[in-house]
PDB file of C-alpha atoms in Angstrom:
ATOM      1  CA  MET E   1      -2.462 -48.039  15.043  1.00  0.00           C
ATOM      2  CA  THR E   2      -2.908 -47.288  11.364  1.00  0.00           C
ATOM      3  CA  LEU E   3      -5.246 -44.471  10.434  1.00  0.00           C
ATOM      4  CA  PRO E   4      -7.726 -45.078   7.614  1.00  0.00           C
ATOM      5  CA  ARG E   5      -6.864 -43.577   4.246  1.00  0.00           C
ATOM      6  CA  PHE E   6      -9.158 -40.854   3.036  1.00  0.00           C
ATOM      7  CA  ASP E   7      -7.419 -39.981  -0.235  1.00  0.00           C
ATOM      8  CA  ASN E   8     -10.235 -41.577  -2.250  1.00  0.00           C
ATOM      9  CA  ALA E   9     -13.112 -40.727   0.062  1.00  0.00           C
ATOM     10  CA  PRO E  10     -15.663 -38.610  -1.828  1.00  0.00           C
ATOM     11  CA  ALA E  11     -16.349 -36.459   1.237  1.00  0.00           C
ATOM     12  CA  ALA E  12     -12.656 -35.534   1.470  1.00  0.00           C
ATOM     13  CA  TRP E  13     -12.572 -34.481  -2.184  1.00  0.00           C
ATOM     14  CA  ILE E  14     -15.813 -32.526  -1.847  1.00  0.00           C
ATOM     15  CA  ASN E  15     -14.286 -30.683   1.118  1.00  0.00           C
ATOM     16  CA  ILE E  16     -11.096 -29.932  -0.853  1.00  0.00           C
ATOM     17  CA  ALA E  17     -13.164 -28.718  -3.825  1.00  0.00           C
ATOM     18  CA  SER E  18     -15.332 -26.549  -1.565  1.00  0.00           C
ATOM     19  CA  ARG E  19     -12.306 -24.862  -0.018  1.00  0.00           C
ATOM     20  CA  ALA E  20     -10.733 -24.296  -3.451  1.00  0.00           C
ATOM     21  CA  LEU E  21     -13.974 -22.799  -4.803  1.00  0.00           C
ATOM     22  CA  SER E  22     -14.280 -20.500  -1.776  1.00  0.00           C
ATOM     23  CA  ARG E  23     -10.662 -19.361  -2.106  1.00  0.00           C
ATOM     24  CA  ILE E  24     -10.975 -18.661  -5.852  1.00  0.00           C
ATOM     25  CA  ASN E  25     -14.320 -16.898  -5.453  1.00  0.00           C
ATOM     26  CA  ASP E  26     -12.907 -14.732  -2.642  1.00  0.00           C
ATOM     27  CA  GLN E  27     -10.025 -13.743  -4.948  1.00  0.00           C
ATOM     28  CA  ARG E  28     -12.438 -12.868  -7.753  1.00  0.00           C
ATOM     29  CA  LEU E  29     -14.782 -10.910  -5.461  1.00  0.00           C
ATOM     30  CA  ARG E  30     -12.069  -9.022  -3.524  1.00  0.00           C
ATOM     31  CA  PRO E  31     -11.709  -6.281  -6.215  1.00  0.00           C
ATOM     32  CA  LEU E  32     -15.455  -5.650  -5.781  1.00  0.00           C
ATOM     33  CA  GLY E  33     -15.005  -5.205  -2.031  1.00  0.00           C
ATOM     34  CA  LEU E  34     -16.905  -8.439  -1.370  1.00  0.00           C
ATOM     35  CA  THR E  35     -16.315 -11.901   0.044  1.00  0.00           C
ATOM     36  CA  PHE E  36     -17.798 -15.219  -0.985  1.00  0.00           C
ATOM     37  CA  ALA E  37     -19.564 -15.423   2.403  1.00  0.00           C
ATOM     38  CA  GLN E  38     -21.677 -12.415   1.363  1.00  0.00           C
ATOM     39  CA  VAL E  39     -22.997 -14.092  -1.790  1.00  0.00           C
ATOM     40  CA  PRO E  40     -25.906 -15.983  -0.151  1.00  0.00           C
ATOM     41  CA  VAL E  41     -27.081 -12.715   1.447  1.00  0.00           C
ATOM     42  CA  LEU E  42     -26.858 -10.795  -1.832  1.00  0.00           C
ATOM     43  CA  GLY E  43     -28.656 -13.615  -3.638  1.00  0.00           C
ATOM     44  CA  ALA E  44     -31.453 -13.905  -1.090  1.00  0.00           C
ATOM     45  CA  LEU E  45     -31.995 -10.145  -0.929  1.00  0.00           C
ATOM     46  CA  SER E  46     -32.034  -9.860  -4.726  1.00  0.00           C
ATOM     47  CA  LYS E  47     -35.113 -12.123  -4.726  1.00  0.00           C
ATOM     48  CA  ALA E  48     -36.958 -10.497  -1.821  1.00  0.00           C
ATOM     49  CA  ASP E  49     -37.857  -6.949  -0.897  1.00  0.00           C
ATOM     50  CA  ALA E  50     -36.507  -7.382   2.623  1.00  0.00           C
ATOM     51  CA  LEU E  51     -35.674 -10.197   5.024  1.00  0.00           C
ATOM     52  CA  SER E  52     -34.913 -10.433   8.716  1.00  0.00           C
ATOM     53  CA  GLN E  53     -31.510 -11.421  10.051  1.00  0.00           C
ATOM     54  CA  LYS E  54     -33.090 -14.655  11.302  1.00  0.00           C
ATOM     55  CA  ASP E  55     -34.416 -15.469   7.817  1.00  0.00           C
ATOM     56  CA  LEU E  56     -31.050 -14.710   6.216  1.00  0.00           C
ATOM     57  CA  ALA E  57     -29.200 -16.895   8.736  1.00  0.00           C
ATOM     58  CA  ALA E  58     -31.569 -19.775   7.984  1.00  0.00           C
ATOM     59  CA  LEU E  59     -31.220 -19.349   4.212  1.00  0.00           C
ATOM     60  CA  ALA E  60     -27.413 -19.173   4.412  1.00  0.00           C
ATOM     61  CA  LYS E  61     -27.323 -22.009   6.971  1.00  0.00           C
ATOM     62  CA  VAL E  62     -25.147 -20.056   9.409  1.00  0.00           C
ATOM     63  CA  GLU E  63     -25.476 -19.135  13.067  1.00  0.00           C
ATOM     64  CA  GLN E  64     -27.257 -15.885  13.979  1.00  0.00           C
ATOM     65  CA  SER E  65     -24.028 -14.463  15.442  1.00  0.00           C
ATOM     66  CA  SER E  66     -22.124 -15.130  12.199  1.00  0.00           C
ATOM     67  CA  MET E  67     -24.914 -13.496  10.200  1.00  0.00           C
ATOM     68  CA  ALA E  68     -24.886 -10.480  12.545  1.00  0.00           C
ATOM     69  CA  GLN E  69     -21.157  -9.967  11.909  1.00  0.00           C
ATOM     70  CA  LEU E  70     -21.579 -10.404   8.167  1.00  0.00           C
ATOM     71  CA  LEU E  71     -24.470  -7.928   8.041  1.00  0.00           C
ATOM     72  CA  ALA E  72     -22.529  -5.394  10.143  1.00  0.00           C
ATOM     73  CA  ARG E  73     -19.724  -5.441   7.544  1.00  0.00           C
ATOM     74  CA  MET E  74     -22.201  -5.205   4.675  1.00  0.00           C
ATOM     75  CA  ASP E  75     -23.956  -2.287   6.396  1.00  0.00           C
ATOM     76  CA  ARG E  76     -20.606  -0.549   6.970  1.00  0.00           C
ATOM     77  CA  ASP E  77     -19.771  -1.012   3.269  1.00  0.00           C
ATOM     78  CA  GLY E  78     -23.114   0.434   2.146  1.00  0.00           C
ATOM     79  CA  LEU E  79     -24.426  -2.800   0.608  1.00  0.00           C
ATOM     80  CA  ILE E  80     -27.521  -3.171   2.786  1.00  0.00           C
ATOM     81  CA  ARG E  81     -29.961  -1.019   4.739  1.00  0.00           C
ATOM     82  CA  ARG E  82     -31.904  -1.883   7.853  1.00  0.00           C
ATOM     83  CA  THR E  83     -35.432  -0.698   8.506  1.00  0.00           C
ATOM     84  CA  PRO E  84     -37.645  -1.501  11.501  1.00  0.00           C
ATOM     85  CA  ALA E  85     -40.328  -4.104  10.794  1.00  0.00           C
ATOM     86  CA  GLU E  86     -43.880  -2.778  11.065  1.00  0.00           C
ATOM     87  CA  HIS E  87     -45.055  -5.864  12.988  1.00  0.00           C
ATOM     88  CA  ASP E  88     -42.248  -5.650  15.565  1.00  0.00           C
ATOM     89  CA  ARG E  89     -40.013  -2.591  15.929  1.00  0.00           C
ATOM     90  CA  ARG E  90     -37.328  -4.743  17.592  1.00  0.00           C
ATOM     91  CA  VAL E  91     -36.841  -6.618  14.305  1.00  0.00           C
ATOM     92  CA  SER E  92     -34.869  -5.056  11.473  1.00  0.00           C
ATOM     93  CA  LEU E  93     -35.660  -5.896   7.896  1.00  0.00           C
ATOM     94  CA  ILE E  94     -32.617  -5.963   5.645  1.00  0.00           C
ATOM     95  CA  SER E  95     -32.665  -4.948   2.009  1.00  0.00           C
ATOM     96  CA  LEU E  96     -30.080  -4.151  -0.646  1.00  0.00           C
ATOM     97  CA  THR E  97     -28.983  -0.576  -1.260  1.00  0.00           C
ATOM     98  CA  GLU E  98     -28.430   0.733  -4.772  1.00  0.00           C
ATOM     99  CA  ASN E  99     -24.732  -0.042  -4.251  1.00  0.00           C
ATOM    100  CA  GLY E 100     -25.572  -3.643  -3.299  1.00  0.00           C
ATOM    101  CA  LEU E 101     -27.869  -4.044  -6.295  1.00  0.00           C
ATOM    102  CA  ALA E 102     -25.245  -2.608  -8.620  1.00  0.00           C
ATOM    103  CA  LYS E 103     -22.732  -5.275  -7.587  1.00  0.00           C
ATOM    104  CA  LEU E 104     -25.025  -8.214  -8.395  1.00  0.00           C
ATOM    105  CA  ALA E 105     -24.136  -8.450 -12.103  1.00  0.00           C
ATOM    106  CA  GLN E 106     -20.420  -8.348 -11.317  1.00  0.00           C
ATOM    107  CA  VAL E 107     -20.834 -11.013  -8.635  1.00  0.00           C
ATOM    108  CA  HIS E 108     -22.770 -13.206 -11.054  1.00  0.00           C
ATOM    109  CA  SER E 109     -20.058 -12.829 -13.678  1.00  0.00           C
ATOM    110  CA  ALA E 110     -17.269 -13.657 -11.206  1.00  0.00           C
ATOM    111  CA  LEU E 111     -19.075 -16.771  -9.978  1.00  0.00           C
ATOM    112  CA  LEU E 112     -19.702 -17.958 -13.533  1.00  0.00           C
ATOM    113  CA  GLU E 113     -15.965 -17.627 -14.259  1.00  0.00           C
ATOM    114  CA  THR E 114     -15.200 -19.892 -11.307  1.00  0.00           C
ATOM    115  CA  ASN E 115     -17.900 -22.342 -12.356  1.00  0.00           C
ATOM    116  CA  ASP E 116     -16.477 -22.468 -15.881  1.00  0.00           C
ATOM    117  CA  GLN E 117     -12.968 -23.021 -14.498  1.00  0.00           C
ATOM    118  CA  ALA E 118     -14.134 -25.836 -12.219  1.00  0.00           C
ATOM    119  CA  LEU E 119     -16.051 -27.624 -14.976  1.00  0.00           C
ATOM    120  CA  LYS E 120     -13.480 -27.214 -17.765  1.00  0.00           C
ATOM    121  CA  GLY E 121     -13.395 -30.412 -19.821  1.00  0.00           C
ATOM    122  CA  PHE E 122     -16.693 -31.747 -18.459  1.00  0.00           C
ATOM    123  CA  SER E 123     -19.420 -32.619 -20.957  1.00  0.00           C
ATOM    124  CA  ALA E 124     -22.932 -31.231 -20.445  1.00  0.00           C
ATOM    125  CA  GLU E 125     -24.040 -34.776 -19.549  1.00  0.00           C
ATOM    126  CA  GLU E 126     -21.287 -35.081 -16.925  1.00  0.00           C
ATOM    127  CA  VAL E 127     -22.278 -31.747 -15.407  1.00  0.00           C
ATOM    128  CA  ASP E 128     -25.926 -32.805 -15.251  1.00  0.00           C
ATOM    129  CA  ARG E 129     -24.979 -36.102 -13.539  1.00  0.00           C
ATOM    130  CA  LEU E 130     -22.691 -34.296 -11.093  1.00  0.00           C
ATOM    131  CA  VAL E 131     -25.458 -31.866 -10.121  1.00  0.00           C
ATOM    132  CA  VAL E 132     -27.930 -34.707  -9.546  1.00  0.00           C
ATOM    133  CA  GLN E 133     -25.404 -36.581  -7.399  1.00  0.00           C
ATOM    134  CA  LEU E 134     -24.453 -33.504  -5.371  1.00  0.00           C
ATOM    135  CA  LYS E 135     -28.126 -32.723  -4.724  1.00  0.00           C
ATOM    136  CA  ARG E 136     -28.573 -36.289  -3.427  1.00  0.00           C
ATOM    137  CA  LEU E 137     -25.503 -35.925  -1.242  1.00  0.00           C
ATOM    138  CA  VAL E 138     -26.785 -32.669   0.264  1.00  0.00           C
ATOM    139  CA  ALA E 139     -30.226 -34.182   0.859  1.00  0.00           C
ATOM    140  CA  ASN E 140     -28.601 -37.136   2.661  1.00  0.00           C
ATOM    141  CA  LEU E 141     -26.570 -34.790   4.858  1.00  0.00           C
ATOM    142  CA  GLU E 142     -29.554 -32.597   5.714  1.00  0.00           C
ATOM    143  CA  GLU E 143     -31.923 -35.511   6.276  1.00  0.00           C
ATOM    144  CA  ASP E 144     -31.564 -35.767  10.028  1.00  0.00           C
ATOM    145  CA  ALA E 145     -29.259 -32.836  10.665  1.00  0.00           C
ATOM    146  CA  PRO E 146     -29.240 -31.548  14.257  1.00  0.00           C
TER     147      PRO E 146
END
């Protein structure tokens, strides 16, 4: 039996690109004491006063248990603080500490470096088309997601 070839399948190349971007971003963020997995949490909390673990898991599209582990590391590293929610003392609201806020500009800079590296040689028109196509691809994948 011959297996199908996937060397020109767009999904395979998107997966390869995603792994490369994650690896490079982790290398750039490591000197800051951060990982690429923490970026969605930092980004979400930079736009909100405080969010629950459940909200953060939904925004980052990860399981609650994965988010719990990620938040435990961020708490240990002094990037976030937890405060009981007024409406339900069993729920913790997570917000950025001063240390977490201070890292945002450095994170942004590191991610822009990776973006620039990935898009080297692309015209502005090509980048715009790529973004439109990737948004369509994501919408297709999330359309009837379980």
